[in-house]
């Protein structure tokens, strides 16, 4: 068994639950699952079936909202405190933290948690166990903001309209090592990484961590808030449907029939294992995405059509929005996507080709190896309880006129329709081969591209104002 030695450190992580202790101890042995043997779900009828939803990380979901009777008091308190104005992406992270997606974190990371995340992709709990935490959830401030905070141990967090949305308490301010953060999260410091340019490059040189007191649930008033179910709400919905297994599918693209085949086949295999009512969590990412991704509102329209057209069964599918921003950080970020779904109650996670990846921002190649995401998930510390379902490759079978699992023995019968090809067809109002996507979903995609006007550089389209 491999072993490693951690240096005992004098600091304690305060943004975790108060019962948690992040002191390291000498000569800690790694768990068996870190022997680098892939950990994937064994689809066997003899598999042990355990009823009930998976426990959240740390054993209890974090809820950082103040009680309703306290809200006015907290608003008055916020008015008297030093203030930090949040970007829209910062607000998305407040949303993520407040509902417990990042349990057991109780606020923006202090330095101890930030360093563990960067260097270990995990946080150690009081009992010696690990929870996975692969992306830093931090709040940057500049020199002027740092000076205005002074010796205060509490600050008010304001949205773009200067409305107080939270109070950050028992704060800690520390240096923002931008280059190290970028290199360790993305594996490169090449220019053009979307999240980096949006949130890090021009951000302040300091990070401020602490415990969050969120004054009221975050709402976007965009017509989609009804889809933004918290982990608590999702768990209640799964219990209402008598789910004995939950399998999650993360996506930021329209659903085509290849995706649907994968999801329906997964349910079939879970039933063969002995589960009585496995429920699909179709969970599109709803936070920041890069400019050339299909916007959330259009994706949700398309997903609704997929259910209306019967491609997925509404009785066994829960469609909800995952509020996290998107990093496009490949194998590092896919761990965050999987960890958050544990907190929502999922015990199976479908992982595909190059999850959370993107093209290299400078060179003409993928930024990450297409298979590393699923390999990393099968070995990641803190994700041992999660069953990983590797993506089976689907393509258009010309002999059947529908999407089917690729059979290399008759490769000539299959047509691979890339995302680029799909977008080109939709932009040109051309139809894909019958059976590639449900007609209603394809109409939504065509409508979206028809609503765009070319930008000045004729590459990144901008939505036409409604």
Tab-separated table of C-alpha atoms in Angstrom:
chain	number	residue	atom	x	y	z
A	1	UNK	CA	0.000	0.000	0.000
A	2	UNK	CA	1.296	3.413	-0.890
A	3	UNK	CA	1.811	5.853	1.964
A	4	UNK	CA	2.760	9.460	2.278
A	5	UNK	CA	3.735	11.894	5.020
A	6	UNK	CA	2.003	15.202	5.632
A	7	UNK	CA	3.662	17.949	7.599
A	8	UNK	CA	1.698	18.960	10.669
A	9	UNK	CA	0.601	22.561	10.308
A	10	UNK	CA	-0.459	25.116	12.914
A	11	UNK	CA	-3.540	26.422	11.132
A	12	UNK	CA	-7.099	25.216	11.288
A	13	UNK	CA	-9.703	25.496	8.575
A	14	UNK	CA	-12.567	27.675	9.782
A	15	UNK	CA	-14.811	27.721	6.722
A	16	UNK	CA	-15.639	24.063	7.281
A	17	UNK	CA	-18.133	23.011	9.916
A	18	UNK	CA	-16.808	23.907	13.357
A	19	UNK	CA	-16.443	20.227	14.221
A	20	UNK	CA	-13.999	19.697	11.369
A	21	UNK	CA	-10.263	19.824	11.848
A	22	UNK	CA	-7.880	20.140	8.937
A	23	UNK	CA	-4.646	19.621	10.889
A	24	UNK	CA	-2.540	17.042	9.132
A	25	UNK	CA	-0.958	14.181	11.037
A	26	UNK	CA	2.330	12.443	10.241
A	27	UNK	CA	2.432	9.148	8.328
A	28	UNK	CA	-1.098	9.061	6.992
A	29	UNK	CA	-1.868	6.042	4.806
A	30	UNK	CA	-3.887	6.547	1.675
A	31	UNK	CA	-7.131	4.583	1.379
A	32	UNK	CA	-7.169	1.413	-0.687
A	33	UNK	CA	-9.087	3.128	-3.471
A	34	UNK	CA	-6.027	5.268	-4.161
A	35	UNK	CA	-4.057	2.273	-5.383
A	36	UNK	CA	-4.867	3.600	-8.853
A	37	UNK	CA	-7.099	0.751	-9.875
A	38	UNK	CA	-10.085	2.228	-11.699
A	39	UNK	CA	-13.205	2.437	-9.542
A	40	UNK	CA	-16.249	2.101	-11.774
A	41	UNK	CA	-19.710	0.704	-11.242
A	42	UNK	CA	-19.783	-3.034	-11.719
A	43	UNK	CA	-22.967	-3.825	-13.600
A	44	UNK	CA	-23.664	-7.212	-12.122
A	45	UNK	CA	-26.933	-8.759	-10.979
A	46	UNK	CA	-25.051	-9.976	-7.926
A	47	UNK	CA	-24.117	-6.451	-6.864
A	48	UNK	CA	-25.185	-5.440	-3.358
A	49	UNK	CA	-28.183	-3.117	-3.485
A	50	UNK	CA	-28.557	-0.583	-0.664
A	51	UNK	CA	-31.753	1.430	-0.461
A	52	UNK	CA	-31.781	5.106	0.432
A	53	UNK	CA	-29.969	8.164	-0.834
A	54	UNK	CA	-26.227	8.617	-0.447
A	55	UNK	CA	-25.174	10.765	2.507
A	56	UNK	CA	-23.784	14.233	1.717
A	57	UNK	CA	-20.105	14.978	2.267
A	58	UNK	CA	-19.429	15.496	5.959
A	59	UNK	CA	-22.665	13.682	6.835
A	60	UNK	CA	-24.873	16.775	6.759
A	61	UNK	CA	-25.868	19.287	4.094
A	62	UNK	CA	-24.752	22.839	4.787
A	63	UNK	CA	-27.440	25.537	4.667
A	64	UNK	CA	-25.985	29.039	4.970
A	65	UNK	CA	-29.238	31.019	4.774
A	66	UNK	CA	-30.231	33.026	7.822
A	67	UNK	CA	-33.718	32.358	9.130
A	68	UNK	CA	-36.494	34.540	7.735
A	69	UNK	CA	-37.073	36.429	11.021
A	70	UNK	CA	-33.380	37.427	11.024
A	71	UNK	CA	-33.263	38.827	7.491
A	72	UNK	CA	-34.142	42.443	8.282
A	73	UNK	CA	-31.691	42.455	11.191
A	74	UNK	CA	-28.920	41.170	8.916
A	75	UNK	CA	-29.739	43.782	6.270
A	76	UNK	CA	-29.377	46.534	8.892
A	77	UNK	CA	-26.134	45.018	10.105
A	78	UNK	CA	-24.796	44.848	6.521
A	79	UNK	CA	-25.426	48.576	6.109
A	80	UNK	CA	-22.947	49.309	8.904
A	81	UNK	CA	-20.153	47.007	7.706
A	82	UNK	CA	-17.312	47.446	5.198
A	83	UNK	CA	-18.583	46.357	1.799
A	84	UNK	CA	-17.338	44.178	-1.040
A	85	UNK	CA	-19.169	44.339	-4.366
A	86	UNK	CA	-19.554	40.998	-6.090
A	87	UNK	CA	-19.347	40.126	-9.758
A	88	UNK	CA	-22.155	38.014	-11.244
A	89	UNK	CA	-19.871	34.967	-11.020
A	90	UNK	CA	-19.144	35.708	-7.351
A	91	UNK	CA	-22.913	35.729	-6.762
A	92	UNK	CA	-23.145	32.328	-8.455
A	93	UNK	CA	-20.563	31.000	-5.998
A	94	UNK	CA	-22.538	32.457	-3.077
A	95	UNK	CA	-25.514	30.522	-4.465
A	96	UNK	CA	-23.465	27.312	-4.698
A	97	UNK	CA	-22.115	27.653	-1.161
A	98	UNK	CA	-25.402	28.734	0.412
A	99	UNK	CA	-27.316	25.623	-0.682
A	100	UNK	CA	-24.674	23.094	0.315
A	101	UNK	CA	-23.412	22.006	-3.100
A	102	UNK	CA	-19.884	22.401	-1.677
A	103	UNK	CA	-20.692	20.820	1.718
A	104	UNK	CA	-18.998	20.812	4.157
A	105	UNK	CA	-17.634	24.256	3.192
A	106	UNK	CA	-19.413	27.032	5.078
A	107	UNK	CA	-18.080	29.973	3.109
A	108	UNK	CA	-15.417	31.255	0.750
A	109	UNK	CA	-12.148	29.398	1.333
A	110	UNK	CA	-9.598	30.561	3.824
A	111	UNK	CA	-5.948	29.953	2.999
A	112	UNK	CA	-5.805	26.476	4.570
A	113	UNK	CA	-8.657	25.208	2.400
A	114	UNK	CA	-7.351	27.018	-0.670
A	115	UNK	CA	-3.950	25.311	-0.338
A	116	UNK	CA	-5.465	21.872	0.240
A	117	UNK	CA	-7.645	22.324	-2.816
A	118	UNK	CA	-4.751	23.413	-5.027
A	119	UNK	CA	-2.307	20.757	-3.881
A	120	UNK	CA	-4.448	17.772	-2.843
A	121	UNK	CA	-7.808	18.290	-4.627
A	122	UNK	CA	-9.429	17.395	-1.318
A	123	UNK	CA	-10.097	18.556	2.240
A	124	UNK	CA	-9.420	16.439	5.299
A	125	UNK	CA	-12.110	16.117	7.947
A	126	UNK	CA	-11.852	15.681	11.691
A	127	UNK	CA	-12.215	11.902	11.530
A	128	UNK	CA	-9.323	11.563	9.089
A	129	UNK	CA	-11.536	11.033	6.058
A	130	UNK	CA	-11.414	13.134	2.920
A	131	UNK	CA	-14.006	15.011	0.939
A	132	UNK	CA	-13.158	15.886	-2.603
A	133	UNK	CA	-12.643	19.574	-3.416
A	134	UNK	CA	-10.834	20.164	-6.677
A	135	UNK	CA	-11.575	23.786	-7.635
A	136	UNK	CA	-10.946	26.821	-5.425
A	137	UNK	CA	-14.124	28.608	-4.326
A	138	UNK	CA	-12.625	31.953	-3.437
A	139	UNK	CA	-13.432	35.659	-3.401
A	140	UNK	CA	-10.866	38.140	-4.726
A	141	UNK	CA	-10.496	41.734	-3.505
A	142	UNK	CA	-8.129	44.519	-4.521
A	143	UNK	CA	-5.841	46.767	-2.455
A	144	UNK	CA	-8.466	49.472	-1.978
A	145	UNK	CA	-11.052	46.979	-0.761
A	146	UNK	CA	-8.517	45.428	1.592
A	147	UNK	CA	-7.689	48.868	3.024
A	148	UNK	CA	-11.370	49.730	3.450
A	149	UNK	CA	-11.950	46.535	5.443
A	150	UNK	CA	-9.178	47.453	7.870
A	151	UNK	CA	-9.406	45.532	11.145
A	152	UNK	CA	-13.046	44.497	10.725
A	153	UNK	CA	-13.724	40.785	11.009
A	154	UNK	CA	-17.024	41.018	9.091
A	155	UNK	CA	-17.884	42.414	5.667
A	156	UNK	CA	-21.113	42.842	3.713
A	157	UNK	CA	-21.291	41.341	0.227
A	158	UNK	CA	-23.296	43.358	-2.319
A	159	UNK	CA	-24.691	42.399	-5.699
A	160	UNK	CA	-24.452	44.527	-8.867
A	161	UNK	CA	-27.323	46.707	-7.647
A	162	UNK	CA	-25.611	47.352	-4.290
A	163	UNK	CA	-28.117	45.132	-2.530
A	164	UNK	CA	-26.635	43.223	0.437
A	165	UNK	CA	-26.940	39.501	-0.187
A	166	UNK	CA	-24.670	38.091	2.511
A	167	UNK	CA	-22.328	38.817	5.381
A	168	UNK	CA	-18.887	37.195	5.485
A	169	UNK	CA	-17.804	36.598	9.072
A	170	UNK	CA	-14.601	35.704	10.913
A	171	UNK	CA	-12.716	36.728	7.799
A	172	UNK	CA	-9.176	35.959	6.708
A	173	UNK	CA	-7.366	37.922	3.979
A	174	UNK	CA	-4.400	36.366	2.211
A	175	UNK	CA	-2.391	36.708	-1.004
A	176	UNK	CA	-3.966	35.682	-4.302
A	177	UNK	CA	-1.298	33.575	-6.077
A	178	UNK	CA	-2.823	33.911	-9.510
A	179	UNK	CA	-0.187	32.128	-11.560
A	180	UNK	CA	-0.042	29.154	-9.195
A	181	UNK	CA	-3.846	28.978	-9.047
A	182	UNK	CA	-4.139	29.005	-12.833
A	183	UNK	CA	-1.330	26.505	-13.407
A	184	UNK	CA	-2.591	24.017	-10.858
A	185	UNK	CA	-6.271	24.265	-11.803
A	186	UNK	CA	-5.871	24.221	-15.605
A	187	UNK	CA	-2.441	22.641	-16.045
A	188	UNK	CA	-1.396	25.562	-18.227
A	189	UNK	CA	-1.009	29.322	-18.090
A	190	UNK	CA	-1.647	29.753	-21.814
A	191	UNK	CA	-3.602	32.914	-22.638
A	192	UNK	CA	-7.232	32.605	-23.641
A	193	UNK	CA	-8.664	30.393	-20.895
A	194	UNK	CA	-12.246	31.716	-20.643
A	195	UNK	CA	-12.784	31.488	-16.866
A	196	UNK	CA	-9.311	32.862	-16.183
A	197	UNK	CA	-9.837	35.899	-18.367
A	198	UNK	CA	-13.290	36.457	-16.903
A	199	UNK	CA	-12.480	36.082	-13.213
A	200	UNK	CA	-8.760	35.903	-12.408
A	201	UNK	CA	-6.551	37.938	-14.737
A	202	UNK	CA	-7.950	41.312	-13.693
A	203	UNK	CA	-9.053	40.287	-10.211
A	204	UNK	CA	-7.550	41.684	-7.029
A	205	UNK	CA	-4.282	40.521	-5.517
A	206	UNK	CA	-5.940	39.316	-2.319
A	207	UNK	CA	-8.414	36.592	-1.401
A	208	UNK	CA	-10.883	36.933	1.449
A	209	UNK	CA	-12.345	33.873	3.139
A	210	UNK	CA	-14.817	33.365	5.929
A	211	UNK	CA	-18.181	31.959	6.934
A	212	UNK	CA	-21.241	33.063	4.974
A	213	UNK	CA	-24.529	34.291	6.362
A	214	UNK	CA	-26.731	34.521	3.263
A	215	UNK	CA	-29.594	36.945	3.790
A	216	UNK	CA	-32.062	35.359	1.348
A	217	UNK	CA	-32.008	32.596	-1.281
A	218	UNK	CA	-30.361	33.715	-4.533
A	219	UNK	CA	-32.902	34.273	-7.320
A	220	UNK	CA	-32.249	35.285	-10.937
A	221	UNK	CA	-35.796	36.226	-11.986
A	222	UNK	CA	-35.147	34.895	-15.493
A	223	UNK	CA	-38.081	32.522	-15.668
A	224	UNK	CA	-35.877	29.562	-14.765
A	225	UNK	CA	-35.768	29.769	-10.971
A	226	UNK	CA	-38.361	26.949	-10.779
A	227	UNK	CA	-35.688	24.635	-12.201
A	228	UNK	CA	-33.039	25.656	-9.687
A	229	UNK	CA	-33.650	22.986	-7.079
A	230	UNK	CA	-31.287	22.949	-4.115
A	231	UNK	CA	-29.697	19.706	-2.888
A	232	UNK	CA	-32.334	19.591	-0.131
A	233	UNK	CA	-35.155	20.033	-2.656
A	234	UNK	CA	-33.675	17.440	-5.008
A	235	UNK	CA	-33.365	14.903	-2.214
A	236	UNK	CA	-37.000	15.489	-1.276
A	237	UNK	CA	-38.025	15.006	-4.908
A	238	UNK	CA	-36.054	11.757	-5.184
A	239	UNK	CA	-37.672	10.512	-1.977
A	240	UNK	CA	-41.110	11.527	-3.276
A	241	UNK	CA	-40.468	9.394	-6.359
A	242	UNK	CA	-39.248	6.485	-4.209
A	243	UNK	CA	-35.842	6.456	-5.889
A	244	UNK	CA	-33.522	3.691	-4.761
A	245	UNK	CA	-30.716	4.966	-7.015
A	246	UNK	CA	-29.965	8.341	-8.597
A	247	UNK	CA	-27.729	8.654	-11.651
A	248	UNK	CA	-26.573	12.104	-12.687
A	249	UNK	CA	-25.771	13.389	-16.149
A	250	UNK	CA	-23.907	16.704	-16.326
A	251	UNK	CA	-24.092	18.659	-19.553
A	252	UNK	CA	-23.769	22.144	-20.984
A	253	UNK	CA	-24.968	21.314	-24.503
A	254	UNK	CA	-28.276	20.404	-26.153
A	255	UNK	CA	-29.393	16.792	-25.661
A	256	UNK	CA	-29.286	14.640	-28.795
A	257	UNK	CA	-30.522	11.078	-29.108
A	258	UNK	CA	-27.047	9.679	-28.445
A	259	UNK	CA	-27.131	11.273	-24.998
A	260	UNK	CA	-30.644	9.935	-24.485
A	261	UNK	CA	-29.560	6.431	-25.515
A	262	UNK	CA	-26.799	6.532	-22.926
A	263	UNK	CA	-29.176	7.670	-20.178
A	264	UNK	CA	-31.929	5.170	-20.961
A	265	UNK	CA	-29.399	2.348	-21.288
A	266	UNK	CA	-27.928	3.282	-17.915
A	267	UNK	CA	-31.360	2.972	-16.312
A	268	UNK	CA	-31.845	-0.408	-17.986
A	269	UNK	CA	-28.559	-1.665	-16.578
A	270	UNK	CA	-29.377	-0.371	-13.089
A	271	UNK	CA	-32.676	-2.247	-13.225
A	272	UNK	CA	-30.771	-5.390	-14.230
A	273	UNK	CA	-28.551	-4.887	-11.187
A	274	UNK	CA	-31.624	-5.129	-8.977
A	275	UNK	CA	-32.618	-1.508	-8.395
A	276	UNK	CA	-36.376	-1.029	-8.526
A	277	UNK	CA	-36.665	2.650	-9.395
A	278	UNK	CA	-33.472	4.413	-10.520
A	279	UNK	CA	-34.087	8.106	-11.243
A	280	UNK	CA	-32.135	10.215	-13.740
A	281	UNK	CA	-30.934	13.642	-12.654
A	282	UNK	CA	-30.561	15.571	-15.922
A	283	UNK	CA	-28.506	18.426	-14.575
A	284	UNK	CA	-27.391	21.142	-17.022
A	285	UNK	CA	-24.790	23.582	-15.806
A	286	UNK	CA	-26.415	26.949	-15.156
A	287	UNK	CA	-23.605	29.276	-14.126
A	288	UNK	CA	-21.032	31.098	-16.259
A	289	UNK	CA	-20.237	29.525	-19.633
A	290	UNK	CA	-18.036	30.773	-22.461
A	291	UNK	CA	-19.475	33.012	-25.148
A	292	UNK	CA	-19.911	30.398	-27.879
A	293	UNK	CA	-21.840	27.912	-25.729
A	294	UNK	CA	-25.612	27.759	-26.173
A	295	UNK	CA	-27.125	29.965	-23.423
A	296	UNK	CA	-28.932	28.339	-20.515
A	297	UNK	CA	-32.401	29.605	-21.428
A	298	UNK	CA	-32.207	27.987	-24.873
A	299	UNK	CA	-30.780	24.764	-23.512
A	300	UNK	CA	-33.624	24.505	-21.031
A	301	UNK	CA	-36.159	25.000	-23.842
A	302	UNK	CA	-34.455	22.219	-25.753
A	303	UNK	CA	-34.382	19.897	-22.732
A	304	UNK	CA	-38.105	20.448	-22.159
A	305	UNK	CA	-38.810	19.416	-25.758
A	306	UNK	CA	-36.771	16.243	-25.239
A	307	UNK	CA	-39.127	15.278	-22.420
A	308	UNK	CA	-42.254	16.449	-24.264
A	309	UNK	CA	-41.313	14.340	-27.280
A	310	UNK	CA	-40.842	11.283	-25.051
A	311	UNK	CA	-37.134	10.839	-25.749
A	312	UNK	CA	-36.679	10.741	-21.966
A	313	UNK	CA	-39.396	9.593	-19.571
A	314	UNK	CA	-40.650	12.485	-17.390
A	315	UNK	CA	-41.694	9.978	-14.704
A	316	UNK	CA	-38.124	8.783	-14.185
A	317	UNK	CA	-36.262	12.026	-15.010
A	318	UNK	CA	-35.697	15.104	-12.869
A	319	UNK	CA	-34.506	18.156	-14.820
A	320	UNK	CA	-32.811	20.751	-12.650
A	321	UNK	CA	-30.182	23.486	-13.047
A	322	UNK	CA	-26.755	23.148	-11.418
A	323	UNK	CA	-25.823	26.736	-10.428
A	324	UNK	CA	-22.047	26.401	-10.636
A	325	UNK	CA	-19.921	28.486	-13.014
A	326	UNK	CA	-17.936	26.518	-15.597
A	327	UNK	CA	-14.120	26.455	-15.463
A	328	UNK	CA	-13.362	24.250	-18.515
A	329	UNK	CA	-10.600	22.690	-16.399
A	330	UNK	CA	-10.954	19.095	-17.568
A	331	UNK	CA	-10.012	16.294	-15.133
A	332	UNK	CA	-9.635	18.769	-12.282
A	333	UNK	CA	-13.084	20.268	-12.705
A	334	UNK	CA	-14.946	17.023	-13.391
A	335	UNK	CA	-14.194	16.025	-9.799
A	336	UNK	CA	-16.079	19.107	-8.607
A	337	UNK	CA	-19.020	18.247	-10.851
A	338	UNK	CA	-19.151	14.722	-9.406
A	339	UNK	CA	-18.665	15.803	-5.782
A	340	UNK	CA	-21.501	18.327	-5.950
A	341	UNK	CA	-23.904	15.656	-7.244
A	342	UNK	CA	-23.135	13.466	-4.207
A	343	UNK	CA	-24.477	16.307	-2.083
A	344	UNK	CA	-27.613	16.342	-4.248
A	345	UNK	CA	-28.174	12.633	-3.587
A	346	UNK	CA	-26.637	10.980	-6.677
A	347	UNK	CA	-24.768	7.723	-6.137
A	348	UNK	CA	-24.048	7.095	-9.827
A	349	UNK	CA	-22.333	9.580	-12.134
A	350	UNK	CA	-22.100	9.309	-15.910
A	351	UNK	CA	-18.797	10.551	-17.315
A	352	UNK	CA	-18.082	11.004	-20.988
A	353	UNK	CA	-15.283	11.889	-23.355
A	354	UNK	CA	-13.155	14.866	-22.272
A	355	UNK	CA	-15.545	15.962	-19.496
A	356	UNK	CA	-15.284	19.674	-18.671
A	357	UNK	CA	-12.651	20.026	-21.389
A	358	UNK	CA	-12.186	22.414	-24.274
A	359	UNK	CA	-9.888	23.077	-27.181
A	360	UNK	CA	-6.461	24.453	-26.378
A	361	UNK	CA	-6.768	28.252	-26.406
A	362	UNK	CA	-3.648	28.723	-28.558
A	363	UNK	CA	-2.846	25.441	-30.309
A	364	UNK	CA	-5.097	23.367	-32.577
A	365	UNK	CA	-5.648	20.441	-30.221
A	366	UNK	CA	-7.698	19.429	-27.205
A	367	UNK	CA	-6.435	20.917	-23.965
A	368	UNK	CA	-6.845	17.601	-22.095
A	369	UNK	CA	-6.579	13.921	-22.940
A	370	UNK	CA	-10.094	12.702	-23.745
A	371	UNK	CA	-9.843	9.703	-21.379
A	372	UNK	CA	-8.201	11.350	-18.382
A	373	UNK	CA	-11.436	12.686	-16.895
A	374	UNK	CA	-13.012	9.272	-16.375
A	375	UNK	CA	-9.701	7.787	-15.211
A	376	UNK	CA	-9.213	10.538	-12.643
A	377	UNK	CA	-12.776	10.155	-11.353
A	378	UNK	CA	-12.232	6.447	-10.773
A	379	UNK	CA	-9.253	7.213	-8.489
A	380	UNK	CA	-10.074	10.592	-6.937
A	381	UNK	CA	-9.770	10.884	-3.138
A	382	UNK	CA	-13.081	11.688	-1.514
A	383	UNK	CA	-15.184	10.186	-4.315
A	384	UNK	CA	-14.898	6.567	-3.217
A	385	UNK	CA	-18.630	6.350	-2.457
A	386	UNK	CA	-19.627	7.437	-5.961
A	387	UNK	CA	-20.114	4.848	-8.701
A	388	UNK	CA	-18.572	6.051	-11.962
A	389	UNK	CA	-20.350	5.129	-15.197
A	390	UNK	CA	-18.010	5.502	-18.192
A	391	UNK	CA	-19.610	6.993	-21.296
A	392	UNK	CA	-20.293	4.461	-24.049
A	393	UNK	CA	-19.620	5.976	-27.457
A	394	UNK	CA	-22.766	6.570	-29.496
A	395	UNK	CA	-22.909	7.510	-33.165
A	396	UNK	CA	-25.448	7.629	-35.973
A	397	UNK	CA	-26.033	4.133	-37.312
A	398	UNK	CA	-26.822	4.556	-41.011
A	399	UNK	CA	-28.174	1.012	-41.290
A	400	UNK	CA	-30.794	1.635	-38.561
A	401	UNK	CA	-31.391	5.334	-39.122
A	402	UNK	CA	-30.864	6.190	-35.462
A	403	UNK	CA	-28.258	6.786	-32.786
A	404	UNK	CA	-26.695	3.560	-31.526
A	405	UNK	CA	-23.672	2.411	-29.570
A	406	UNK	CA	-20.640	2.330	-31.851
A	407	UNK	CA	-19.655	-1.109	-33.098
A	408	UNK	CA	-16.011	-1.048	-34.307
A	409	UNK	CA	-16.551	-4.275	-36.275
A	410	UNK	CA	-18.726	-2.324	-38.707
A	411	UNK	CA	-17.273	1.135	-38.344
A	412	UNK	CA	-18.246	2.042	-41.907
A	413	UNK	CA	-21.931	1.986	-40.887
A	414	UNK	CA	-21.537	4.803	-38.370
A	415	UNK	CA	-21.499	8.567	-38.784
A	416	UNK	CA	-20.007	10.789	-36.093
A	417	UNK	CA	-21.746	14.160	-35.947
A	418	UNK	CA	-19.492	16.577	-34.095
A	419	UNK	CA	-20.688	19.576	-32.141
A	420	UNK	CA	-19.245	21.779	-34.870
A	421	UNK	CA	-21.191	19.884	-37.546
A	422	UNK	CA	-24.384	20.085	-35.479
A	423	UNK	CA	-23.999	23.854	-35.030
A	424	UNK	CA	-23.305	24.322	-38.746
A	425	UNK	CA	-26.452	22.434	-39.711
A	426	UNK	CA	-28.559	24.413	-37.230
A	427	UNK	CA	-27.126	27.746	-38.378
A	428	UNK	CA	-27.885	26.849	-41.984
A	429	UNK	CA	-31.402	25.654	-41.037
A	430	UNK	CA	-30.572	22.209	-42.384
A	431	UNK	CA	-31.871	19.029	-40.784
A	432	UNK	CA	-29.586	16.384	-39.313
A	433	UNK	CA	-30.146	12.726	-40.243
A	434	UNK	CA	-33.526	11.451	-38.976
A	435	UNK	CA	-33.160	10.040	-35.475
A	436	UNK	CA	-30.227	12.256	-34.454
A	437	UNK	CA	-32.325	14.624	-32.300
A	438	UNK	CA	-36.022	14.867	-31.586
A	439	UNK	CA	-37.768	17.284	-34.013
A	440	UNK	CA	-38.937	19.632	-31.268
A	441	UNK	CA	-35.460	19.889	-29.774
A	442	UNK	CA	-33.898	20.535	-33.183
A	443	UNK	CA	-36.402	23.324	-33.889
A	444	UNK	CA	-35.306	25.058	-30.670
A	445	UNK	CA	-31.659	24.851	-31.746
A	446	UNK	CA	-32.427	26.267	-35.206
A	447	UNK	CA	-34.450	29.050	-33.592
A	448	UNK	CA	-31.566	29.931	-31.296
A	449	UNK	CA	-29.040	30.295	-34.104
A	450	UNK	CA	-31.553	32.284	-36.157
A	451	UNK	CA	-31.770	34.748	-33.239
A	452	UNK	CA	-28.057	35.585	-33.469
A	453	UNK	CA	-26.282	38.301	-35.392
A	454	UNK	CA	-22.589	38.005	-36.295
A	455	UNK	CA	-20.249	40.027	-34.103
A	456	UNK	CA	-17.645	42.349	-35.583
A	457	UNK	CA	-15.089	39.568	-35.853
A	458	UNK	CA	-17.689	37.218	-37.377
A	459	UNK	CA	-16.730	34.483	-34.945
A	460	UNK	CA	-18.569	34.880	-31.655
A	461	UNK	CA	-22.260	35.654	-32.210
A	462	UNK	CA	-24.191	37.909	-29.857
A	463	UNK	CA	-27.879	37.428	-29.021
A	464	UNK	CA	-30.309	39.819	-30.642
A	465	UNK	CA	-32.177	41.834	-28.018
A	466	UNK	CA	-35.692	40.564	-27.450
